[in-house]
């Protein structure tokens, strides 16, 4: 293992790529701590120290920004606008035929879709930065009352100061996109995935330190042991796949013979990735947001439906919240897999190039068989996603952790997935140069 790592740094090209990637990550983390204009930085830090952060969708955005959201930094929005824009672009392929046509055009169409994603990212960044500045100006960013520092987060709340903050945060999102593309082109791994990985990993020490201080060293060791088991489970499931064998018939073109090869279609157990968890978290935050806006500011009793939502659908430690969260993840997993994997298109492409599944006729029977396999394999994948997503909520109810508990939910899925993919890319480049990879 150590000799393989030494080979990485003895290879000039690979060493230069890893060094460039680490430099971009360092700049990204530095920007996450640079406050935006007109932010009362001492009050923000004091409020972070006195509260446990925020819940719901803002906690997810804060997690993906590496804590930059609550600090109101220039990179406060993090990569969340780009993630949202990417998901919207994928969903629009089902609704808008032009997007599906671009997707099938190959590299030129993919470049056009990427351009649309960039424009949508900037538009979403404008919307989200406006919302964030408005929430910070009203003093409801942390969702607490009675702490004067949390209501005075800005030193100047005139319109031009708010406009400058919005422009700065939007420009920060554009800069993050540029960083990610630079890493993809000149570094190692997928740039945006690595920046998300960095943001989530940056919250691990603080989260584990909070558990140590609140619950003691024994609970800390127990959490670490559970974390190792969860990571092993996630690695096992993320690498698991159903391989459907495919054979290609021989074809004579002139004097040459084409085809006659055997391959397979890999169908992963978790084809949806982390998207269903993001969908479910976002939708479950909507009732809490509605209840927050309908809570009287003068301290009078709120309506009964607001009280019911605040009791059952706001904090993640209630069984009803957990049950809804689990069921929504299962439903969104089937929904997203049905959008991203089209058995009819796969069957048509196989038929076009003379491919067939042994024992299955080409065309419609192949599409029906693929749909059957996909439906069967998505069930354990959706249950696995739901159980992993419930780990932070269970930790919230048992050991007093917050909803950004590091060993569960979206964080562990992204950490393990990006880590595995990056190691595979390094291994592949080592094999090209040394005929021996990082993994054995």
Coordinates of C-alpha atoms in Angstrom, one line a residue, residues 10-181:
X10 CA 7.1 9.5 -8.2
X11 CA 5.0 9.9 -11.3
X12 CA 5.4 13.5 -12.4
X13 CA 2.1 13.8 -14.3
X14 CA 0.1 12.2 -11.6
X15 CA 1.9 14.2 -8.9
X16 CA 1.1 17.4 -10.8
X17 CA -2.6 16.6 -11.1
X18 CA -3.0 15.7 -7.4
X19 CA -1.1 18.8 -6.4
X20 CA -3.3 21.0 -8.6
X21 CA -6.5 19.3 -7.1
X22 CA -5.3 19.9 -3.6
X23 CA -4.5 23.6 -4.4
X24 CA -8.0 24.2 -5.7
X25 CA -9.5 22.4 -2.7
X26 CA -7.4 24.7 -0.4
X27 CA -8.6 27.8 -2.2
X28 CA -12.2 26.6 -2.0
X29 CA -12.0 26.0 1.8
X30 CA -10.4 29.4 2.3
X31 CA -13.2 31.1 0.5
X32 CA -15.8 29.2 2.6
X33 CA -14.5 31.3 5.6
X34 CA -14.3 34.7 3.9
X35 CA -17.4 36.6 5.0
X36 CA -19.6 38.4 2.4
X37 CA -19.7 42.2 2.4
X38 CA -21.7 43.8 5.3
X39 CA -21.8 40.6 7.4
X40 CA -21.4 41.1 11.1
X41 CA -18.9 38.3 11.4
X42 CA -18.5 38.4 15.3
X43 CA -22.2 38.1 15.7
X44 CA -22.4 35.2 13.2
X45 CA -19.7 33.3 15.0
X46 CA -21.2 34.0 18.4
X47 CA -24.6 32.7 17.2
X48 CA -23.0 29.6 15.7
X49 CA -21.3 28.9 19.0
X50 CA -24.5 29.3 21.0
X51 CA -26.8 27.2 18.8
X52 CA -26.6 23.8 17.2
X53 CA -27.1 25.2 13.7
X54 CA -30.3 24.9 11.7
X55 CA -32.7 22.1 10.7
X56 CA -34.4 21.0 7.5
X57 CA -33.4 22.0 4.0
X58 CA -31.0 24.7 5.3
X59 CA -29.1 22.1 7.2
X60 CA -28.6 20.1 4.0
X61 CA -27.4 23.2 2.1
X62 CA -25.1 24.0 5.1
X63 CA -23.7 20.5 4.9
X64 CA -23.0 20.7 1.2
X65 CA -21.4 24.1 1.6
X66 CA -19.1 22.8 4.4
X67 CA -20.6 25.2 7.0
X68 CA -20.2 28.3 4.7
X69 CA -24.0 28.9 4.6
X70 CA -24.4 29.8 8.3
X71 CA -21.2 31.9 8.2
X72 CA -22.6 33.9 5.3
X73 CA -19.4 33.7 3.4
X74 CA -18.7 34.4 -0.3
X75 CA -19.1 30.7 -1.0
X76 CA -22.3 30.4 1.2
X77 CA -24.4 28.7 -1.4
X78 CA -21.7 26.1 -2.1
X79 CA -22.4 23.5 -4.8
X80 CA -26.2 23.3 -4.0
X81 CA -27.3 25.5 -7.0
X82 CA -25.3 23.3 -9.4
X83 CA -26.7 20.1 -7.9
X84 CA -30.2 21.4 -8.2
X85 CA -29.7 22.6 -11.8
X86 CA -28.3 19.2 -12.8
X87 CA -31.2 17.4 -11.3
X88 CA -33.7 19.8 -13.0
X89 CA -31.9 19.3 -16.4
X90 CA -32.2 15.6 -16.1
X91 CA -35.9 15.8 -15.2
X92 CA -36.5 18.1 -18.1
X93 CA -35.4 15.4 -20.5
X94 CA -38.6 13.7 -19.8
X95 CA -40.8 16.8 -20.3
X96 CA -39.0 18.6 -23.1
X97 CA -38.2 16.5 -26.3
X98 CA -35.4 19.0 -27.3
X99 CA -33.4 18.1 -24.2
X100 CA -33.7 14.4 -24.9
X101 CA -32.6 15.0 -28.5
X102 CA -29.6 16.9 -27.2
X103 CA -28.8 14.1 -24.8
X104 CA -28.7 11.5 -27.7
X105 CA -26.6 13.7 -30.0
X106 CA -23.4 12.7 -28.3
X107 CA -20.6 15.1 -27.3
X108 CA -22.0 18.2 -29.0
X109 CA -25.5 17.7 -27.4
X110 CA -23.9 17.1 -24.0
X111 CA -21.9 20.3 -24.3
X112 CA -25.2 22.2 -25.0
X113 CA -26.9 20.6 -22.0
X114 CA -23.9 21.5 -19.8
X115 CA -24.3 25.1 -21.0
X116 CA -28.0 25.1 -20.1
X117 CA -27.0 23.7 -16.6
X118 CA -24.6 26.6 -16.1
X119 CA -27.2 29.2 -16.9
X120 CA -29.7 27.6 -14.7
X121 CA -27.1 27.4 -11.9
X122 CA -26.6 31.1 -12.0
X123 CA -30.3 31.8 -12.0
X124 CA -30.8 29.5 -9.0
X125 CA -27.9 31.1 -7.2
X126 CA -29.5 34.5 -7.7
X127 CA -32.7 33.2 -6.2
X128 CA -31.1 31.3 -3.3
X129 CA -28.8 34.2 -2.4
X130 CA -31.7 36.6 -2.4
X131 CA -33.6 34.2 0.0
X132 CA -30.5 33.8 2.2
X133 CA -29.9 37.5 2.5
X134 CA -33.6 38.1 3.3
X135 CA -33.6 35.4 6.0
X136 CA -30.4 36.8 7.5
X137 CA -31.7 40.3 7.5
X138 CA -34.9 39.3 9.3
X139 CA -32.9 37.4 11.9
X140 CA -34.4 34.0 11.2
X141 CA -31.4 32.2 9.7
X142 CA -30.8 30.1 12.8
X143 CA -34.4 29.7 13.7
X144 CA -33.9 30.8 17.4
X145 CA -35.3 33.6 19.5
X146 CA -33.9 35.3 22.6
X147 CA -30.3 35.6 21.3
X148 CA -29.6 39.2 20.3
X149 CA -26.6 38.3 18.1
X150 CA -28.8 36.1 15.9
X151 CA -31.1 39.0 15.0
X152 CA -28.2 41.4 14.0
X153 CA -26.3 39.4 11.4
X154 CA -25.8 42.4 9.0
X155 CA -24.0 45.7 9.7
X156 CA -26.0 47.4 7.0
X157 CA -29.3 46.3 5.6
X158 CA -30.0 49.0 3.0
X159 CA -31.0 47.9 -0.5
X160 CA -27.7 48.4 -2.2
X161 CA -25.8 46.5 0.5
X162 CA -28.2 43.6 0.1
X163 CA -27.7 43.8 -3.7
X164 CA -24.0 43.7 -3.3
X165 CA -24.2 40.6 -1.0
X166 CA -26.5 38.8 -3.6
X167 CA -24.1 39.6 -6.4
X168 CA -21.1 38.4 -4.3
X169 CA -22.7 35.1 -3.4
X170 CA -23.8 34.5 -6.9
X171 CA -20.3 35.2 -8.2
X172 CA -19.0 32.8 -5.6
X173 CA -21.2 30.0 -7.1
X174 CA -19.9 30.8 -10.6
X175 CA -16.3 30.7 -9.2
X176 CA -17.0 27.3 -7.6
X177 CA -18.3 26.0 -11.0
X178 CA -15.1 27.2 -12.7
X179 CA -13.0 25.5 -9.9
X180 CA -14.8 22.2 -10.5
X181 CA -14.3 22.3 -14.3

